[in-house]
Every structure is written in C-alpha cells, then in structure tokens.
Amino acid sequence: MSFNHTFPIHSIYEKPANKATYHQNNLMAWKRLLSSKQNIIVSGEGILKMPMRSLKNFLKDINNSGFQVKPFACVRTPYSFINSALQNTIKNGQIHSVVRLGTSSSIDFNLNTGTIPKIPNSLALIKKGQKLFGDSIIFYPFSKAKRTKMSL
C-alpha cells in the first residue's frame, strides 16, 4: 500500500464500482497487513472523510485482527494550516480566489473541474475523530512533530 492510505482505504470500505481492480488489489494488500503481526501505521488525513458506518467497519476489521488502534493527529496553527492549504492548492494546479496574480475581481475556478476551490474545513474532521475515538485520540502540534528524529 502507499504512504498515504486515504485512497486505498476508501477503495476498500467505500468500494467504488468503477475501479474494481484497484479495489481488489488494495483489499488483498490490506488483508495481508491485517494477517501480519507487525505494528501497522495507517496514515491518511482523508480517512475521516468516510461515512461513520465505513469508519466503524474499518476499525472493526483492525480490532478483529488483534490490533489495538492508537489514534493521533497532528494539528497546525491557523496560519500554518492556511499556508499549507494554499500551497497544496497551487501545487495541484488550481487557482484559488484567495491568491491573486493581477487585479481580476472575478471568482476563480478550478481549471480541471470547473469548481471553486475551498480551503479545507479540518475542524469538522477533528470533531468527527473525537466522536469516533473519544478521549483516546491524541493531538500533537505539527511544528513539534516535524522536528523529531522520526518525523511524520
């Protein structure tokens, strides 16, 4: 599986009909991981975007395989968050209405999809994580986490 597990996990627990081979490959890799007895780190900020039903099935599979879930999240300051979000928007080839090159006053659209790009609302995902994991979720400041020897 990849370093960011968002799309593989979504493909397993959301099962998109138009990507059967992708789903099957991810499902086989996931089952191999769950049958191993090594520690597993699952990384993907988009995993919490799945419906609660899918998240509960995901956690049930992990727990039924004998693993203990130790959830954590790295959180940024508002300035760091907006800076990173805008950098990713630009890096992905999108135009953002907050970033202007010139004096245009029109609303900017994503050139690929025709939609207006929005800065992600991570507060809703943090609250969903808290609802799902309760007090067991640990929050680390991103600035501190990236300074460690085993940086995330």
mmCIF file of C-alpha atoms in Angstrom:
data_model
loop_
_atom_site.group_PDB
_atom_site.id
_atom_site.type_symbol
_atom_site.label_atom_id
_atom_site.label_comp_id
_atom_site.label_asym_id
_atom_site.label_seq_id
_atom_site.Cartn_x
_atom_site.Cartn_y
_atom_site.Cartn_z
ATOM 1 C CA MET A 1 0.000 0.000 0.000
ATOM 2 C CA SER A 2 1.079 3.619 -0.437
ATOM 3 C CA PHE A 3 2.478 6.073 2.102
ATOM 4 C CA ASN A 4 -0.831 7.940 2.276
ATOM 5 C CA HIS A 5 -3.542 5.376 2.776
ATOM 6 C CA THR A 6 -6.565 7.592 2.154
ATOM 7 C CA PHE A 7 -7.453 6.347 -1.343
ATOM 8 C CA PRO A 8 -6.685 2.640 -0.746
ATOM 9 C CA ILE A 9 -8.740 2.626 2.478
ATOM 10 C CA HIS A 10 -11.615 4.448 0.763
ATOM 11 C CA SER A 11 -11.488 1.914 -2.081
ATOM 12 C CA ILE A 12 -11.822 -0.956 0.390
ATOM 13 C CA TYR A 13 -14.543 0.442 2.637
ATOM 14 C CA GLU A 14 -16.444 2.512 0.082
ATOM 15 C CA LYS A 15 -15.979 0.046 -2.834
ATOM 16 C CA PRO A 16 -16.214 2.292 -5.907
ATOM 17 C CA ALA A 17 -17.839 0.251 -8.665
ATOM 18 C CA ASN A 18 -15.775 1.743 -11.487
ATOM 19 C CA LYS A 19 -12.389 0.743 -10.034
ATOM 20 C CA ALA A 20 -12.802 -2.971 -9.326
ATOM 21 C CA THR A 21 -9.160 -3.948 -9.991
ATOM 22 C CA TYR A 22 -7.833 -1.107 -7.839
ATOM 23 C CA HIS A 23 -10.226 -2.150 -5.057
ATOM 24 C CA GLN A 24 -9.261 -5.820 -5.330
ATOM 25 C CA ASN A 25 -5.507 -5.073 -5.191
ATOM 26 C CA ASN A 26 -5.945 -2.831 -2.156
ATOM 27 C CA LEU A 27 -8.184 -5.342 -0.415
ATOM 28 C CA MET A 28 -5.606 -8.129 -0.870
ATOM 29 C CA ALA A 29 -2.767 -5.888 0.403
ATOM 30 C CA TRP A 30 -4.894 -4.798 3.395
ATOM 31 C CA LYS A 31 -5.774 -8.395 4.306
ATOM 32 C CA ARG A 32 -2.057 -9.311 4.156
ATOM 33 C CA LEU A 33 -1.244 -6.448 6.506
ATOM 34 C CA LEU A 34 -4.002 -7.404 8.924
ATOM 35 C CA SER A 35 -2.838 -11.026 8.980
ATOM 36 C CA SER A 36 0.705 -9.998 9.899
ATOM 37 C CA LYS A 37 1.656 -9.473 13.493
ATOM 38 C CA GLN A 38 3.816 -6.417 12.910
ATOM 39 C CA ASN A 39 2.815 -2.954 14.035
ATOM 40 C CA ILE A 40 0.950 -1.076 11.328
ATOM 41 C CA ILE A 41 0.754 2.679 10.889
ATOM 42 C CA VAL A 42 -2.151 3.835 8.757
ATOM 43 C CA SER A 43 -1.727 7.402 7.532
ATOM 44 C CA GLY A 44 -4.247 9.484 5.679
ATOM 45 C CA GLU A 45 -5.971 12.670 6.709
ATOM 46 C CA GLY A 46 -8.829 11.882 4.333
ATOM 47 C CA ILE A 47 -9.759 8.619 6.054
ATOM 48 C CA LEU A 48 -12.051 10.539 8.414
ATOM 49 C CA LYS A 49 -13.969 11.810 5.366
ATOM 50 C CA MET A 50 -15.568 8.367 5.047
ATOM 51 C CA PRO A 51 -19.094 7.935 6.439
ATOM 52 C CA MET A 52 -19.234 6.833 10.088
ATOM 53 C CA ARG A 53 -20.537 3.398 9.016
ATOM 54 C CA SER A 54 -17.431 2.822 6.875
ATOM 55 C CA LEU A 55 -15.125 4.082 9.619
ATOM 56 C CA LYS A 56 -16.675 1.676 12.121
ATOM 57 C CA ASN A 57 -16.213 -1.247 9.688
ATOM 58 C CA PHE A 58 -12.589 -0.168 9.140
ATOM 59 C CA LEU A 59 -11.941 -0.134 12.906
ATOM 60 C CA LYS A 60 -13.809 -3.405 13.417
ATOM 61 C CA ASP A 61 -11.553 -5.148 10.882
ATOM 62 C CA ILE A 62 -8.462 -3.782 12.621
ATOM 63 C CA ASN A 63 -9.659 -4.798 16.095
ATOM 64 C CA ASN A 64 -10.839 -8.243 14.920
ATOM 65 C CA SER A 65 -7.337 -8.846 13.560
ATOM 66 C CA GLY A 66 -5.889 -8.418 17.043
ATOM 67 C CA PHE A 67 -4.564 -4.891 16.641
ATOM 68 C CA GLN A 68 -5.105 -2.024 19.035
ATOM 69 C CA VAL A 69 -5.894 1.347 17.463
ATOM 70 C CA LYS A 70 -3.916 4.257 18.879
ATOM 71 C CA PRO A 71 -5.289 7.285 17.051
ATOM 72 C CA PHE A 72 -3.374 10.545 16.829
ATOM 73 C CA ALA A 73 -3.499 13.669 14.736
ATOM 74 C CA CYS A 74 -1.011 16.399 14.003
ATOM 75 C CA VAL A 75 -2.620 19.820 14.134
ATOM 76 C CA ARG A 76 -1.319 23.101 12.769
ATOM 77 C CA THR A 77 -1.736 26.674 13.888
ATOM 78 C CA PRO A 78 -4.281 28.573 11.759
ATOM 79 C CA TYR A 79 -1.500 30.409 9.898
ATOM 80 C CA SER A 80 0.440 27.211 9.187
ATOM 81 C CA PHE A 81 -2.758 25.461 8.111
ATOM 82 C CA ILE A 82 -3.857 28.147 5.649
ATOM 83 C CA ASN A 83 -0.321 28.441 4.275
ATOM 84 C CA SER A 84 -0.112 24.687 3.678
ATOM 85 C CA ALA A 85 -3.624 24.519 2.201
ATOM 86 C CA LEU A 86 -2.853 27.299 -0.266
ATOM 87 C CA GLN A 87 0.498 25.746 -1.203
ATOM 88 C CA ASN A 88 -1.231 22.428 -1.934
ATOM 89 C CA THR A 89 -3.923 24.166 -3.958
ATOM 90 C CA ILE A 90 -1.301 25.873 -6.105
ATOM 91 C CA LYS A 91 0.898 22.743 -6.301
ATOM 92 C CA ASN A 92 -2.102 20.777 -7.618
ATOM 93 C CA GLY A 93 -2.514 23.267 -10.470
ATOM 94 C CA GLN A 94 -5.536 25.074 -9.117
ATOM 95 C CA ILE A 95 -6.267 28.764 -8.929
ATOM 96 C CA HIS A 96 -7.558 29.965 -5.590
ATOM 97 C CA SER A 97 -9.673 33.054 -5.045
ATOM 98 C CA VAL A 98 -7.558 33.995 -2.017
ATOM 99 C CA VAL A 99 -4.392 34.058 -4.154
ATOM 100 C CA ARG A 100 -4.420 36.640 -6.930
ATOM 101 C CA LEU A 101 -1.994 37.277 -9.735
ATOM 102 C CA GLY A 102 -3.164 40.628 -11.064
ATOM 103 C CA THR A 103 -6.252 42.733 -10.476
ATOM 104 C CA SER A 104 -9.020 40.382 -11.622
ATOM 105 C CA SER A 105 -12.103 40.584 -9.410
ATOM 106 C CA SER A 106 -13.854 37.530 -10.822
ATOM 107 C CA ILE A 107 -14.223 34.312 -8.826
ATOM 108 C CA ASP A 108 -11.518 31.828 -9.795
ATOM 109 C CA PHE A 109 -12.438 28.310 -10.837
ATOM 110 C CA ASN A 110 -10.522 25.046 -10.777
ATOM 111 C CA LEU A 111 -9.405 24.654 -14.368
ATOM 112 C CA ASN A 112 -9.919 20.879 -14.294
ATOM 113 C CA THR A 113 -13.321 20.569 -12.631
ATOM 114 C CA GLY A 114 -14.934 23.984 -13.026
ATOM 115 C CA THR A 115 -15.437 24.291 -9.260
ATOM 116 C CA ILE A 116 -14.363 26.991 -6.845
ATOM 117 C CA PRO A 117 -11.539 25.595 -4.688
ATOM 118 C CA LYS A 118 -12.156 25.946 -0.960
ATOM 119 C CA ILE A 119 -9.806 25.899 1.960
ATOM 120 C CA PRO A 120 -10.426 22.566 3.735
ATOM 121 C CA ASN A 121 -12.516 22.581 6.908
ATOM 122 C CA SER A 122 -10.440 20.362 9.163
ATOM 123 C CA LEU A 123 -12.379 21.274 12.308
ATOM 124 C CA ALA A 124 -15.253 19.054 11.185
ATOM 125 C CA LEU A 125 -12.807 16.142 10.695
ATOM 126 C CA ILE A 126 -11.209 16.746 14.100
ATOM 127 C CA LYS A 127 -14.646 16.678 15.740
ATOM 128 C CA LYS A 128 -15.531 13.508 13.858
ATOM 129 C CA GLY A 129 -12.284 11.908 15.084
ATOM 130 C CA GLN A 130 -13.111 12.920 18.638
ATOM 131 C CA LYS A 131 -16.614 11.455 18.303
ATOM 132 C CA LEU A 132 -15.243 8.210 16.896
ATOM 133 C CA PHE A 133 -12.291 7.750 19.278
ATOM 134 C CA GLY A 134 -13.345 9.742 22.337
ATOM 135 C CA ASP A 135 -10.541 10.575 24.744
ATOM 136 C CA SER A 136 -8.164 8.033 23.191
ATOM 137 C CA ILE A 137 -7.200 10.341 20.297
ATOM 138 C CA ILE A 138 -4.019 12.314 20.974
ATOM 139 C CA PHE A 139 -3.274 15.630 19.290
ATOM 140 C CA TYR A 140 0.305 16.675 18.562
ATOM 141 C CA PRO A 141 1.367 20.129 17.377
ATOM 142 C CA PHE A 142 2.596 19.720 13.794
ATOM 143 C CA SER A 143 5.518 22.064 14.437
ATOM 144 C CA LYS A 144 6.748 19.786 17.230
ATOM 145 C CA ALA A 145 6.118 16.534 15.347
ATOM 146 C CA LYS A 146 8.130 17.592 12.297
ATOM 147 C CA ARG A 147 11.199 18.313 14.491
ATOM 148 C CA THR A 148 11.518 14.767 15.841
ATOM 149 C CA LYS A 149 14.034 12.208 14.563
ATOM 150 C CA MET A 150 11.185 10.080 13.265
ATOM 151 C CA SER A 151 9.366 12.972 11.651
ATOM 152 C CA LEU A 152 5.887 12.249 10.342
#
